[in-house]
Coordinates of N, CA and C in Angstrom, one line a residue:
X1 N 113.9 136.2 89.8 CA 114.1 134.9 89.1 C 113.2 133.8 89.8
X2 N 112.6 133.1 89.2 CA 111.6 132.0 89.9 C 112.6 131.2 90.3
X3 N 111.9 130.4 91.5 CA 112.6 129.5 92.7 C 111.7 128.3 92.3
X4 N 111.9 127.2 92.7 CA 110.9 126.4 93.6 C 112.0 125.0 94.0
X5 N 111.8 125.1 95.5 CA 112.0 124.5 96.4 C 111.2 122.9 96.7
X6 N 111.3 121.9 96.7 CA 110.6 120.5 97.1 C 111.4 120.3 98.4
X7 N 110.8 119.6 99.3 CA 110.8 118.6 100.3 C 109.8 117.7 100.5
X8 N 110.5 117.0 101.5 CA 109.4 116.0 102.0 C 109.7 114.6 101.5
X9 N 110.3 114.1 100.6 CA 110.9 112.9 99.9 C 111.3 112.0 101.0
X10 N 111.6 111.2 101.1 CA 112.2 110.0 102.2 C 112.0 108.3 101.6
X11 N 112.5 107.6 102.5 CA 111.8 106.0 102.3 C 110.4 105.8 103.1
X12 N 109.6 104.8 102.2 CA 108.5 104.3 102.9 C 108.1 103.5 102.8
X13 N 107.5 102.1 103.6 CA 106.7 101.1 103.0 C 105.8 100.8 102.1
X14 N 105.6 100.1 101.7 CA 104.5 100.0 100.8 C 103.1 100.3 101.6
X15 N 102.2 100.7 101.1 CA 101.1 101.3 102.0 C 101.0 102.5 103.2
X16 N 102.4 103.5 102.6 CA 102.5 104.3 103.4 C 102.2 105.2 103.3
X17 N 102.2 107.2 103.8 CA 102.0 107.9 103.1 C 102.9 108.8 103.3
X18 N 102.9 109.8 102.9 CA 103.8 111.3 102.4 C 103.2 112.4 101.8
X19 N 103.7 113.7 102.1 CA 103.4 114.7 102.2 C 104.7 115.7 101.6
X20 N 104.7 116.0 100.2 CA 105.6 116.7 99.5 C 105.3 118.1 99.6
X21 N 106.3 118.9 99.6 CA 106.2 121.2 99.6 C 106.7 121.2 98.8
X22 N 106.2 122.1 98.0 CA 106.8 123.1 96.9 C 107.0 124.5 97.4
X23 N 108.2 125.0 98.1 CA 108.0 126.2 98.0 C 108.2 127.6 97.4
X24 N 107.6 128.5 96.6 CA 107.7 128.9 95.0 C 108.4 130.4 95.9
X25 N 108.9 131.2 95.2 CA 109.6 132.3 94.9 C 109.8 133.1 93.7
X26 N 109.7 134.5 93.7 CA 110.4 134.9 92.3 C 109.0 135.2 91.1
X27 N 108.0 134.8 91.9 CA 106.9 135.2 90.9 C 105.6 135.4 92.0
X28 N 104.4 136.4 90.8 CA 103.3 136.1 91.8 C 102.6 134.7 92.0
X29 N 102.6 134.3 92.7 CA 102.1 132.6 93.1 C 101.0 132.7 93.3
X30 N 99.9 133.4 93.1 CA 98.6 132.8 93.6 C 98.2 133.2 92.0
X31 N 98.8 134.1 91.0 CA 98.3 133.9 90.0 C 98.4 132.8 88.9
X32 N 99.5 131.8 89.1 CA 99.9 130.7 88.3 C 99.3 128.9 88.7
X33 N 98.6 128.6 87.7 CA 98.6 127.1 88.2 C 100.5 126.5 88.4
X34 N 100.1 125.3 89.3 CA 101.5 124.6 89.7 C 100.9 123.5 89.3
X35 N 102.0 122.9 89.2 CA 101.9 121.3 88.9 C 103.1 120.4 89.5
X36 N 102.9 119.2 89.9 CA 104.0 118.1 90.1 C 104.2 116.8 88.8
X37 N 105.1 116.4 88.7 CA 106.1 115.6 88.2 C 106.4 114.8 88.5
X38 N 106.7 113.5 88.1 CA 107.8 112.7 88.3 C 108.7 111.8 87.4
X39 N 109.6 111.3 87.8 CA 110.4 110.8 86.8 C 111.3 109.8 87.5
X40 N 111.6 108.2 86.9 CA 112.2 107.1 86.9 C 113.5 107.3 86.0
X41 N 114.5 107.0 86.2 CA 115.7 107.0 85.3 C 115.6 105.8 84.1
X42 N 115.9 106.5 83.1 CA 115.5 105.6 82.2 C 113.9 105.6 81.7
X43 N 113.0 106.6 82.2 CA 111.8 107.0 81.4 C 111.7 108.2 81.2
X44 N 110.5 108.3 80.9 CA 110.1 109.9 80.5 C 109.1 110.4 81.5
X45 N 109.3 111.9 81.9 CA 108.6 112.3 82.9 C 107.2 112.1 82.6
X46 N 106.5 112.1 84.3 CA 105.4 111.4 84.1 C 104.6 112.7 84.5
X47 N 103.2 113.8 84.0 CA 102.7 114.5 85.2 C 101.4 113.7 86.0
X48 N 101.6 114.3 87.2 CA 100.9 113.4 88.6 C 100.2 114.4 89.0
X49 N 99.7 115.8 88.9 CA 98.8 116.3 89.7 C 99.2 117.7 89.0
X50 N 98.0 118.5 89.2 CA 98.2 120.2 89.0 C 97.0 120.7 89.4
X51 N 97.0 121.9 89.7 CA 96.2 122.9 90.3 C 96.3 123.9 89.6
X52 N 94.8 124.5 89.7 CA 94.5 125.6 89.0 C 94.9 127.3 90.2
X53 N 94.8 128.0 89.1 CA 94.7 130.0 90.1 C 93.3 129.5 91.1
X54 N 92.2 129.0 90.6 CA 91.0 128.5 91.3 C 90.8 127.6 91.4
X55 N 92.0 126.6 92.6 CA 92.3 125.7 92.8 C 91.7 124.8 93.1
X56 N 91.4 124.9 91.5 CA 90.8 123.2 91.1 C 91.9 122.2 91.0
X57 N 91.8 121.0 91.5 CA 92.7 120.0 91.5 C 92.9 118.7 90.8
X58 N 93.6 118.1 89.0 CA 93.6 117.1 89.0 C 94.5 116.5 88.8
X59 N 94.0 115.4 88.2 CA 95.3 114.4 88.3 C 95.0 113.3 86.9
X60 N 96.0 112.3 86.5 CA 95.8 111.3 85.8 C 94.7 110.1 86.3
X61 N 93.8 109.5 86.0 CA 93.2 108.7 86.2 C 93.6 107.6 87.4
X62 N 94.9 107.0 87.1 CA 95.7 106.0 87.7 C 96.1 106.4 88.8
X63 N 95.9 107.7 89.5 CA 96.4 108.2 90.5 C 95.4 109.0 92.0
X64 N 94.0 109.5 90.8 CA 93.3 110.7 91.6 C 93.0 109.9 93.0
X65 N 92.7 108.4 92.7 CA 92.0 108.1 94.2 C 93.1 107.9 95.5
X66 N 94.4 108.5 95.1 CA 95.8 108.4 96.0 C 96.5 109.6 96.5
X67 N 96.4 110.1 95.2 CA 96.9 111.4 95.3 C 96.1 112.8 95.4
X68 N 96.6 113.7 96.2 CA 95.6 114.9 96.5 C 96.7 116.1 96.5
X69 N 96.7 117.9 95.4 CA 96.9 118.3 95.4 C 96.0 119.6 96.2
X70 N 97.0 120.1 96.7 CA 96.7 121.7 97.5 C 97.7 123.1 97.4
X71 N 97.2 123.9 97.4 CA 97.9 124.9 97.4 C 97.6 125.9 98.6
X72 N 98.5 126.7 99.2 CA 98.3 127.8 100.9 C 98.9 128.8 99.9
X73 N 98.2 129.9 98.9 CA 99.0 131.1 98.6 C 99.5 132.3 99.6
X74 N 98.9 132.2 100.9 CA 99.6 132.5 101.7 C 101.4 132.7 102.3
X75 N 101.7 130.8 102.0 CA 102.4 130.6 102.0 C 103.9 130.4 100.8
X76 N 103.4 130.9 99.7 CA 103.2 130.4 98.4 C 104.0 128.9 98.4
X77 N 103.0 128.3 99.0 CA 103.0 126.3 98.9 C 102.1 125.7 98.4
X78 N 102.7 124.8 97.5 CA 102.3 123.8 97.1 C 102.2 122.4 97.7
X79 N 101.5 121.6 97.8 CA 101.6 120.6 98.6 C 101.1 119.2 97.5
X80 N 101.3 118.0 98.3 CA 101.1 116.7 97.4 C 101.2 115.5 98.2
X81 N 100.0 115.0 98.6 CA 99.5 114.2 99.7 C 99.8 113.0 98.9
X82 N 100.1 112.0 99.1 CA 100.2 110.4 98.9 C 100.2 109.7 99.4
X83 N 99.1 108.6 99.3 CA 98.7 107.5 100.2 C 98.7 106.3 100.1
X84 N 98.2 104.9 100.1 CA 98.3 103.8 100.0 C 99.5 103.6 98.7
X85 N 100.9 104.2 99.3 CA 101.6 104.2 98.3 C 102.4 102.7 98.0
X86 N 103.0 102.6 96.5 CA 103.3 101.2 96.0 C 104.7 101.7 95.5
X87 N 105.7 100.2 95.5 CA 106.9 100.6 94.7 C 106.7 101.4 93.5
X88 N 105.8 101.0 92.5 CA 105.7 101.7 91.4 C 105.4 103.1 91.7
X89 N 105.6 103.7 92.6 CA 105.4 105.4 92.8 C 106.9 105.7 93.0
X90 N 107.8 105.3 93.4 CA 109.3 105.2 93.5 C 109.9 106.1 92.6
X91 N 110.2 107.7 92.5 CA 110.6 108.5 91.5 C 111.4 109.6 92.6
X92 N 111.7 110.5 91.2 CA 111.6 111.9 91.9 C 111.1 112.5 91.4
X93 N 110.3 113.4 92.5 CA 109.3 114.2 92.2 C 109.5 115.4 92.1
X94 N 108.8 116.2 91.2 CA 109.3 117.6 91.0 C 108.0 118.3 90.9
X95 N 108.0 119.4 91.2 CA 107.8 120.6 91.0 C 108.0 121.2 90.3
X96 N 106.8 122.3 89.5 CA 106.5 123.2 87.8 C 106.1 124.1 88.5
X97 N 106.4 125.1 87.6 CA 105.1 125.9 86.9 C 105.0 126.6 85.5
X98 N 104.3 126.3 84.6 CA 104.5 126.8 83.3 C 104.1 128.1 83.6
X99 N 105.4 128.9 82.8 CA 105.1 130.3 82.9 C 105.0 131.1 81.8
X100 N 104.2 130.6 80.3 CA 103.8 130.5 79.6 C 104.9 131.0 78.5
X101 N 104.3 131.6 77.2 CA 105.1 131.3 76.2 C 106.4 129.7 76.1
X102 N 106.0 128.9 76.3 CA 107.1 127.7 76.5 C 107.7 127.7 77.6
X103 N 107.9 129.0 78.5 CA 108.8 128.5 79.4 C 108.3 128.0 81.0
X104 N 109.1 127.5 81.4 CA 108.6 126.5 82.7 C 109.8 126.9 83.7
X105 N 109.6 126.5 84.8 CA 110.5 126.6 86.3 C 109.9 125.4 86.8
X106 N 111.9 124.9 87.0 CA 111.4 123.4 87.8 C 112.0 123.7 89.1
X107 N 111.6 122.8 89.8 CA 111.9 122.9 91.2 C 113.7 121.8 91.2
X108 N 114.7 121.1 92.0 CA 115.4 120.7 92.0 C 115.0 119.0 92.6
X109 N 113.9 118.6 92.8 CA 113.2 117.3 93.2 C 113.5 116.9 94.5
X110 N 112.7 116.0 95.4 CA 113.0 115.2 96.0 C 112.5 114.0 96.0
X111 N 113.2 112.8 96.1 CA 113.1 111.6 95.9 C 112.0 110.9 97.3
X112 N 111.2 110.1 96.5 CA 110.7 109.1 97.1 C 110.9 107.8 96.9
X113 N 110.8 106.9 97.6 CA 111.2 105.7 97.3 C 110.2 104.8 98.5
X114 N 109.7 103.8 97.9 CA 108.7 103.4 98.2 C 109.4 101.2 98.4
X115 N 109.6 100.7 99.6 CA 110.0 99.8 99.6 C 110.1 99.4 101.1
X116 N 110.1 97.9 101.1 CA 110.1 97.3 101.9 C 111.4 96.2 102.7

């Protein structure tokens, strides 16, 4: 049964940074792209980064010059660097992977919150 594990979530100032894991189970992991998420209560989830099997890495426009996805199949981790961060990044973040035909594995999130 697929897993995925997040940490790394906490409080931070404005202009701070963080370093999110995904750590996946329950499937082969170097053959699936992953992706991260987030979501505000009261919106609709947002995606913020994904990686390819030939971990190509992108993102939404509003984000690429902040955010940086990686993956260690090694380890089967996922990771999600965030920088010069702003209240408006304030969610929780999740962890994917679409495992085709429709179906997906989410991770259980961990919150960030971004405040001063």
């Amino acid at each position: 049964q697929e897993q995925l594990v997040e940490s790394g979530g906490g409080l931070v100032q404005p202009g701070g940074s963080l370093r999110l894991s995904c750590v996946a189970s329950g499937f082969p992991f170097s053959n699936y792209a992953m992706r991260w998420y987030r979501q505000v209560p009261g919106k609709e989830r947002e995606w913020v980064a994904g990686i390819s099997v030939g971990n190509h890495a992108n993102y939404p426009d509003s984000l690429k010059h902040r955010f940086t996805m990686s993956r260690d199949n090694a380890k089967n981790t996922v990771y999600l660097e965030m920088i010069n961060l702003e209240p408006e990044d304030t969610a929780v973040y999740y962890c994917n992977v679409p495992l085709g035909g429709g179906r997906n594995a989410w991770g259980q999130g961990t919150q960030v919150t971004v405040s001063s």
